[in-house]
Amino acid sequence: MAKITLDNLAHSYLKHPQSDDDWALKELNHDWVDGEAYALLGSSGCGKSTLLNIISGLLRPSRGRILFDGRDVTDAPTAERNIAQVFQFPVVYDTMSVGENLAFPLKNRGADPKYIAERVNAIAAMIGMEEQLKRKARGLTADAKQKISLGRGMVREDVNALLFDEPLTVIDPHMKWELRTQLKQLHHDFGHTMIYVTHDQTEALTFADKVVVMYDGRVVQIGTPQELFERPAHTFVGFFIGSPGMNLFDAQVSGTTATVQGVSVPLGDSYAPVAGQVQIGVRPEFVRLHAGGEGLPARITRVEDVGRHKIVRLDVGGTAANAILDEGTPVPAGADRVSFDADAINVYADDWRVAPQNLQGRAA
Amino acid sequence: MNKTVNQKAWFLVLPVLILVGFSAVIPLMTVVNYSVQDTFGNNVFFWAGLDWFRDMLESERMWNALGRQLVFSGIILAIEVPLGIFVALNMPKKGFWASFCLVLMSLPLLIPWNVVGTIWQIFGRVDIGLLGYVLAKLGVNYNYTQNVIDAWATVIVMDVWHWTSLVALLAYAGLQSIPDAYYQAAKIDQASRWKVFRFIELPKMAGVLMIAILLRFMDSFMIYTEPFVVTGGGPGNATTFLSIDLVKMALGQFDLGPAAAFSLMYFLVILLISWVFYTVMTNLDKRDGV
């Protein structure tokens, strides 16, 4: 187990990257703390898998260094890094039995046969395939194969880190929960550093202690699920996490008031004058609907009942927005105004969150 | 669910039936016809029953030709399959050089059989051929028209030159279908190069290799043109393979009856070996699945 440090790391698939867009992974500095479970969250093509392959050594970064416990491993081959990785699509050795598949990484490292048998049985119990250990891996269903891949990733106890590249994509929903719980349990029991790549926010939020959100080759925020929910550092985080995502309104901000479409909206904190394209963001959970009174004029376009709660689609002066109401709460009759919980409003300038003034003062 | 019954649909099969009938069944039946009759010319035929088949089964000449044929097919399979796999493993995976290699590899496959024969016939000549001349200058006593070993070596090297590409291209196609993740997983699992070949590449190539072996077996078992052009079946009968012998018998000696019986048995042998091979391979495949 090791602390993994990314030092000025950047990667481009082109030989001579010119513009910013040519970089699949923009310059990045980060420490993966030993023993933590991370989720790498982002939409497809944002550089998640690139980053993962750099950590495991399948890809050499164009720039920067990668260190394991302070040792430079930028040029070290995968084998030397002692990492386990599970891929998006199942990789099984067809001609081997399930048991041989699980034993393969240990056998290649010359482990003791008794120890191998012990580990294989333990892992088989974990993925629920004890009955099938003797069976050939060929012809198994995709999720059985992926369980073998997961098992092969977890069979070694001494790995520096366990990397998962969207491993549950091909698995049935009910099995997903089970396997994810088992992965979490495994992390709890052995304390491996785990990095879990996914584009599924539920998966990321339930699995990880810390979620790393990536957007367009850049890490935009690293935080606990709660931080990501309450204080998204970038409008992408606000939009990507949460269902539906955060509402954004163009605004002018001065002091403790934002002006949206000519209406004053009170803010929870005071802000210094902000430059650039200014927006306020507020999650649908903190949008209040009422008939008349304070707030922005709004029109309800649709109400979607998703069981646990109702999603109210709104048109706020030409901007689409959402509000969430508890299942028991009826939509107020004749609702034509929305207001926001002042503490739940975040201010953004050019997509990045602006810290309030007094907080800055406190920090200093 | 009620299925619509319409017997008229059988007419849709008719064109294929006619085509196969004229291209395969009728010619084959004329051979069957010859194989059970004898003639003294003038288009007069006598019923001979299974006499020709008995004759042929007792004929040392046919057994010798069959023996040579099996040795030849065995040798070229033993060389071309491993060599083809080796070439495929070492071909570039993508980019300009991948296309370049593909074109280069396909070239021998595009050359007509008798041209291949002619190329090697001249190539091996001691007086004007590059190969023969160089070998003679180096002091090697090489002469494919007189020495049996030299004749065999020439015919085998020629076949390897002509057809290894086919195995290589098929194996290459099999290799290209392996997703990158397999190689990456093998690296993570610290598998050796040999294990990558044994547990990833070979299993993924198994299907196309089976086709390659089957094709190369059938083709080499029926080989005629190339050795005929190079050695004419000689020296003596050393490179007289089944087809060459058959043509000698049917056209050279005009022994239509024995030749027809011979062809039918030839046909059955190829059919039998191919069937056994195919059945064994597919059963191996199935056994793995259980």
PDB file of N, CA and C in Angstrom, chain A residues 4-7 9-13 23-26 28 32 40 47-68 73-78 81 83 85 163 195, chain B residues 184:
ATOM      1  N   ILE A   4       0.068   7.710  -3.444  1.00  0.00           N
ATOM      2  CA  ILE A   4       0.385   7.941  -4.848  1.00  0.00           C
ATOM      3  C   ILE A   4       0.349   9.437  -5.114  1.00  0.00           C
ATOM      4  N   THR A   5       1.457   9.954  -5.628  1.00  0.00           N
ATOM      5  CA  THR A   5       1.552  11.389  -5.865  1.00  0.00           C
ATOM      6  C   THR A   5       1.636  11.665  -7.358  1.00  0.00           C
ATOM      7  N   LEU A   6       0.786  12.558  -7.817  1.00  0.00           N
ATOM      8  CA  LEU A   6       0.876  13.005  -9.202  1.00  0.00           C
ATOM      9  C   LEU A   6       1.533  14.376  -9.182  1.00  0.00           C
ATOM     10  N   ASP A   7       2.641  14.496  -9.882  1.00  0.00           N
ATOM     11  CA  ASP A   7       3.425  15.722  -9.815  1.00  0.00           C
ATOM     12  C   ASP A   7       3.470  16.374 -11.194  1.00  0.00           C
ATOM     13  N   LEU A   9       1.479  16.362 -13.552  1.00  0.00           N
ATOM     14  CA  LEU A   9       1.197  15.340 -14.544  1.00  0.00           C
ATOM     15  C   LEU A   9       0.302  15.892 -15.659  1.00  0.00           C
ATOM     16  N   ALA A  10       0.638  15.544 -16.897  1.00  0.00           N
ATOM     17  CA  ALA A  10      -0.216  15.918 -18.026  1.00  0.00           C
ATOM     18  C   ALA A  10      -0.009  14.898 -19.120  1.00  0.00           C
ATOM     19  N   HIS A  11      -1.042  14.694 -19.910  1.00  0.00           N
ATOM     20  CA  HIS A  11      -0.888  13.728 -20.990  1.00  0.00           C
ATOM     21  C   HIS A  11      -1.624  14.155 -22.251  1.00  0.00           C
ATOM     22  N   SER A  12      -0.957  13.914 -23.370  1.00  0.00           N
ATOM     23  CA  SER A  12      -1.599  14.138 -24.657  1.00  0.00           C
ATOM     24  C   SER A  12      -1.342  12.915 -25.518  1.00  0.00           C
ATOM     25  N   TYR A  13      -2.355  12.522 -26.302  1.00  0.00           N
ATOM     26  CA  TYR A  13      -2.174  11.379 -27.195  1.00  0.00           C
ATOM     27  C   TYR A  13      -1.468  11.797 -28.486  1.00  0.00           C
ATOM     28  N   TRP A  23      -4.582  18.348 -25.127  1.00  0.00           N
ATOM     29  CA  TRP A  23      -4.223  17.587 -23.930  1.00  0.00           C
ATOM     30  C   TRP A  23      -5.417  16.802 -23.420  1.00  0.00           C
ATOM     31  N   ALA A  24      -5.273  15.485 -23.377  1.00  0.00           N
ATOM     32  CA  ALA A  24      -6.361  14.652 -22.858  1.00  0.00           C
ATOM     33  C   ALA A  24      -6.445  14.795 -21.348  1.00  0.00           C
ATOM     34  N   LEU A  25      -5.293  15.111 -20.772  1.00  0.00           N
ATOM     35  CA  LEU A  25      -5.234  15.298 -19.333  1.00  0.00           C
ATOM     36  C   LEU A  25      -4.430  16.565 -19.094  1.00  0.00           C
ATOM     37  N   LYS A  26      -5.077  17.572 -18.507  1.00  0.00           N
ATOM     38  CA  LYS A  26      -4.373  18.826 -18.281  1.00  0.00           C
ATOM     39  C   LYS A  26      -3.585  18.746 -16.981  1.00  0.00           C
ATOM     40  N   LEU A  28      -1.831  18.424 -13.640  1.00  0.00           N
ATOM     41  CA  LEU A  28      -2.538  17.944 -12.466  1.00  0.00           C
ATOM     42  C   LEU A  28      -1.544  17.640 -11.358  1.00  0.00           C
ATOM     43  N   TRP A  32      -2.908  10.893  -3.722  1.00  0.00           N
ATOM     44  CA  TRP A  32      -3.933   9.922  -3.359  1.00  0.00           C
ATOM     45  C   TRP A  32      -3.496   9.353  -2.022  1.00  0.00           C
ATOM     46  N   LEU A  40     -13.420   8.430  -9.287  1.00  0.00           N
ATOM     47  CA  LEU A  40     -13.109   9.395 -10.342  1.00  0.00           C
ATOM     48  C   LEU A  40     -14.369   9.521 -11.177  1.00  0.00           C
ATOM     49  N   GLY A  47     -11.060  12.085 -19.581  1.00  0.00           N
ATOM     50  CA  GLY A  47      -9.687  11.798 -19.167  1.00  0.00           C
ATOM     51  C   GLY A  47      -9.568  10.863 -17.982  1.00  0.00           C
ATOM     52  N   LYS A  48     -10.698  10.320 -17.533  1.00  0.00           N
ATOM     53  CA  LYS A  48     -10.655   9.426 -16.368  1.00  0.00           C
ATOM     54  C   LYS A  48      -9.797   8.204 -16.618  1.00  0.00           C
ATOM     55  N   SER A  49     -10.087   7.509 -17.719  1.00  0.00           N
ATOM     56  CA  SER A  49      -9.367   6.276 -17.997  1.00  0.00           C
ATOM     57  C   SER A  49      -7.899   6.553 -18.294  1.00  0.00           C
ATOM     58  N   THR A  50      -7.634   7.685 -18.943  1.00  0.00           N
ATOM     59  CA  THR A  50      -6.251   8.074 -19.213  1.00  0.00           C
ATOM     60  C   THR A  50      -5.479   8.177 -17.904  1.00  0.00           C
ATOM     61  N   LEU A  51      -6.088   8.861 -16.946  1.00  0.00           N
ATOM     62  CA  LEU A  51      -5.429   9.041 -15.653  1.00  0.00           C
ATOM     63  C   LEU A  51      -5.184   7.688 -14.988  1.00  0.00           C
ATOM     64  N   LEU A  52      -6.184   6.823 -15.059  1.00  0.00           N
ATOM     65  CA  LEU A  52      -6.064   5.509 -14.444  1.00  0.00           C
ATOM     66  C   LEU A  52      -4.933   4.702 -15.083  1.00  0.00           C
ATOM     67  N   ASN A  53      -4.878   4.734 -16.420  1.00  0.00           N
ATOM     68  CA  ASN A  53      -3.842   3.978 -17.117  1.00  0.00           C
ATOM     69  C   ASN A  53      -2.452   4.538 -16.856  1.00  0.00           C
ATOM     70  N   ILE A  54      -2.374   5.828 -16.562  1.00  0.00           N
ATOM     71  CA  ILE A  54      -1.078   6.404 -16.209  1.00  0.00           C
ATOM     72  C   ILE A  54      -0.646   5.900 -14.839  1.00  0.00           C
ATOM     73  N   ILE A  55      -1.607   5.835 -13.918  1.00  0.00           N
ATOM     74  CA  ILE A  55      -1.265   5.369 -12.572  1.00  0.00           C
ATOM     75  C   ILE A  55      -0.820   3.913 -12.611  1.00  0.00           C
ATOM     76  N   SER A  56      -1.512   3.094 -13.432  1.00  0.00           N
ATOM     77  CA  SER A  56      -1.149   1.676 -13.454  1.00  0.00           C
ATOM     78  C   SER A  56       0.062   1.408 -14.340  1.00  0.00           C
ATOM     79  N   GLY A  57       0.491   2.400 -15.101  1.00  0.00           N
ATOM     80  CA  GLY A  57       1.701   2.221 -15.899  1.00  0.00           C
ATOM     81  C   GLY A  57       1.452   1.683 -17.287  1.00  0.00           C
ATOM     82  N   LEU A  58       0.196   1.611 -17.691  1.00  0.00           N
ATOM     83  CA  LEU A  58      -0.095   1.146 -19.044  1.00  0.00           C
ATOM     84  C   LEU A  58       0.165   2.264 -20.046  1.00  0.00           C
ATOM     85  N   LEU A  59       0.240   3.489 -19.526  1.00  0.00           N
ATOM     86  CA  LEU A  59       0.446   4.658 -20.361  1.00  0.00           C
ATOM     87  C   LEU A  59       1.533   5.501 -19.704  1.00  0.00           C
ATOM     88  N   ARG A  60       2.445   6.033 -20.516  1.00  0.00           N
ATOM     89  CA  ARG A  60       3.466   6.897 -19.955  1.00  0.00           C
ATOM     90  C   ARG A  60       3.026   8.341 -20.137  1.00  0.00           C
ATOM     91  N   PRO A  61       2.994   9.123 -19.055  1.00  0.00           N
ATOM     92  CA  PRO A  61       2.519  10.506 -19.198  1.00  0.00           C
ATOM     93  C   PRO A  61       3.472  11.327 -20.065  1.00  0.00           C
ATOM     94  N   SER A  62       2.909  12.285 -20.837  1.00  0.00           N
ATOM     95  CA  SER A  62       3.756  13.136 -21.680  1.00  0.00           C
ATOM     96  C   SER A  62       4.591  14.064 -20.818  1.00  0.00           C
ATOM     97  N   ARG A  63       4.051  14.435 -19.687  1.00  0.00           N
ATOM     98  CA  ARG A  63       4.755  15.385 -18.827  1.00  0.00           C
ATOM     99  C   ARG A  63       4.549  15.020 -17.367  1.00  0.00           C
ATOM    100  N   GLY A  64       5.458  15.425 -16.533  1.00  0.00           N
ATOM    101  CA  GLY A  64       5.277  15.261 -15.097  1.00  0.00           C
ATOM    102  C   GLY A  64       5.732  13.903 -14.598  1.00  0.00           C
ATOM    103  N   ARG A  65       5.587  13.738 -13.290  1.00  0.00           N
ATOM    104  CA  ARG A  65       6.052  12.512 -12.657  1.00  0.00           C
ATOM    105  C   ARG A  65       4.942  11.887 -11.853  1.00  0.00           C
ATOM    106  N   ILE A  66       5.115  10.590 -11.597  1.00  0.00           N
ATOM    107  CA  ILE A  66       4.196   9.904 -10.697  1.00  0.00           C
ATOM    108  C   ILE A  66       5.044   9.177  -9.657  1.00  0.00           C
ATOM    109  N   LEU A  67       4.674   9.357  -8.386  1.00  0.00           N
ATOM    110  CA  LEU A  67       5.483   8.804  -7.300  1.00  0.00           C
ATOM    111  C   LEU A  67       4.648   7.881  -6.430  1.00  0.00           C
ATOM    112  N   PHE A  68       5.222   6.748  -6.069  1.00  0.00           N
ATOM    113  CA  PHE A  68       4.607   5.859  -5.082  1.00  0.00           C
ATOM    114  C   PHE A  68       5.433   5.985  -3.807  1.00  0.00           C
ATOM    115  N   VAL A  73       8.101   6.482 -10.125  1.00  0.00           N
ATOM    116  CA  VAL A  73       7.823   5.271 -10.906  1.00  0.00           C
ATOM    117  C   VAL A  73       7.345   5.607 -12.317  1.00  0.00           C
ATOM    118  N   THR A  74       7.586   6.883 -12.732  1.00  0.00           N
ATOM    119  CA  THR A  74       7.088   7.322 -14.036  1.00  0.00           C
ATOM    120  C   THR A  74       7.458   6.337 -15.143  1.00  0.00           C
ATOM    121  N   ASP A  75       8.693   5.820 -15.087  1.00  0.00           N
ATOM    122  CA  ASP A  75       9.138   4.928 -16.153  1.00  0.00           C
ATOM    123  C   ASP A  75       9.107   3.459 -15.751  1.00  0.00           C
ATOM    124  N   ALA A  76       8.579   3.181 -14.562  1.00  0.00           N
ATOM    125  CA  ALA A  76       8.542   1.789 -14.109  1.00  0.00           C
ATOM    126  C   ALA A  76       7.414   1.045 -14.825  1.00  0.00           C
ATOM    127  N   PRO A  77       7.687  -0.192 -15.236  1.00  0.00           N
ATOM    128  CA  PRO A  77       6.623  -0.962 -15.896  1.00  0.00           C
ATOM    129  C   PRO A  77       5.535  -1.360 -14.898  1.00  0.00           C
ATOM    130  N   THR A  78       4.391  -1.729 -15.464  1.00  0.00           N
ATOM    131  CA  THR A  78       3.225  -2.086 -14.660  1.00  0.00           C
ATOM    132  C   THR A  78       3.561  -3.102 -13.572  1.00  0.00           C
ATOM    133  N   ARG A  81       5.002  -1.862 -10.386  1.00  0.00           N
ATOM    134  CA  ARG A  81       4.198  -0.974  -9.545  1.00  0.00           C
ATOM    135  C   ARG A  81       3.297  -1.752  -8.597  1.00  0.00           C
ATOM    136  N   ILE A  83       0.190  -3.215  -8.925  1.00  0.00           N
ATOM    137  CA  ILE A  83      -1.133  -2.606  -8.914  1.00  0.00           C
ATOM    138  C   ILE A  83      -2.128  -3.596  -9.462  1.00  0.00           C
ATOM    139  N   GLN A  85      -5.795  -3.913 -11.450  1.00  0.00           N
ATOM    140  CA  GLN A  85      -6.734  -3.083 -12.201  1.00  0.00           C
ATOM    141  C   GLN A  85      -7.829  -3.948 -12.809  1.00  0.00           C
ATOM    142  N   LEU A 163      -7.330  -0.437  -8.848  1.00  0.00           N
ATOM    143  CA  LEU A 163      -7.948   0.509  -9.766  1.00  0.00           C
ATOM    144  C   LEU A 163      -9.121  -0.154 -10.474  1.00  0.00           C
ATOM    145  N   ILE A 195      -9.130   3.308  -6.384  1.00  0.00           N
ATOM    146  CA  ILE A 195      -9.581   4.366  -7.279  1.00  0.00           C
ATOM    147  C   ILE A 195     -10.600   3.753  -8.225  1.00  0.00           C
TER     148      ILE A 195
ATOM    149  N   GLN B 184      -3.520  -5.503 -21.457  1.00  0.00           N
ATOM    150  CA  GLN B 184      -3.319  -4.687 -20.263  1.00  0.00           C
ATOM    151  C   GLN B 184      -3.525  -5.535 -19.005  1.00  0.00           C
TER     152      GLN B 184
END
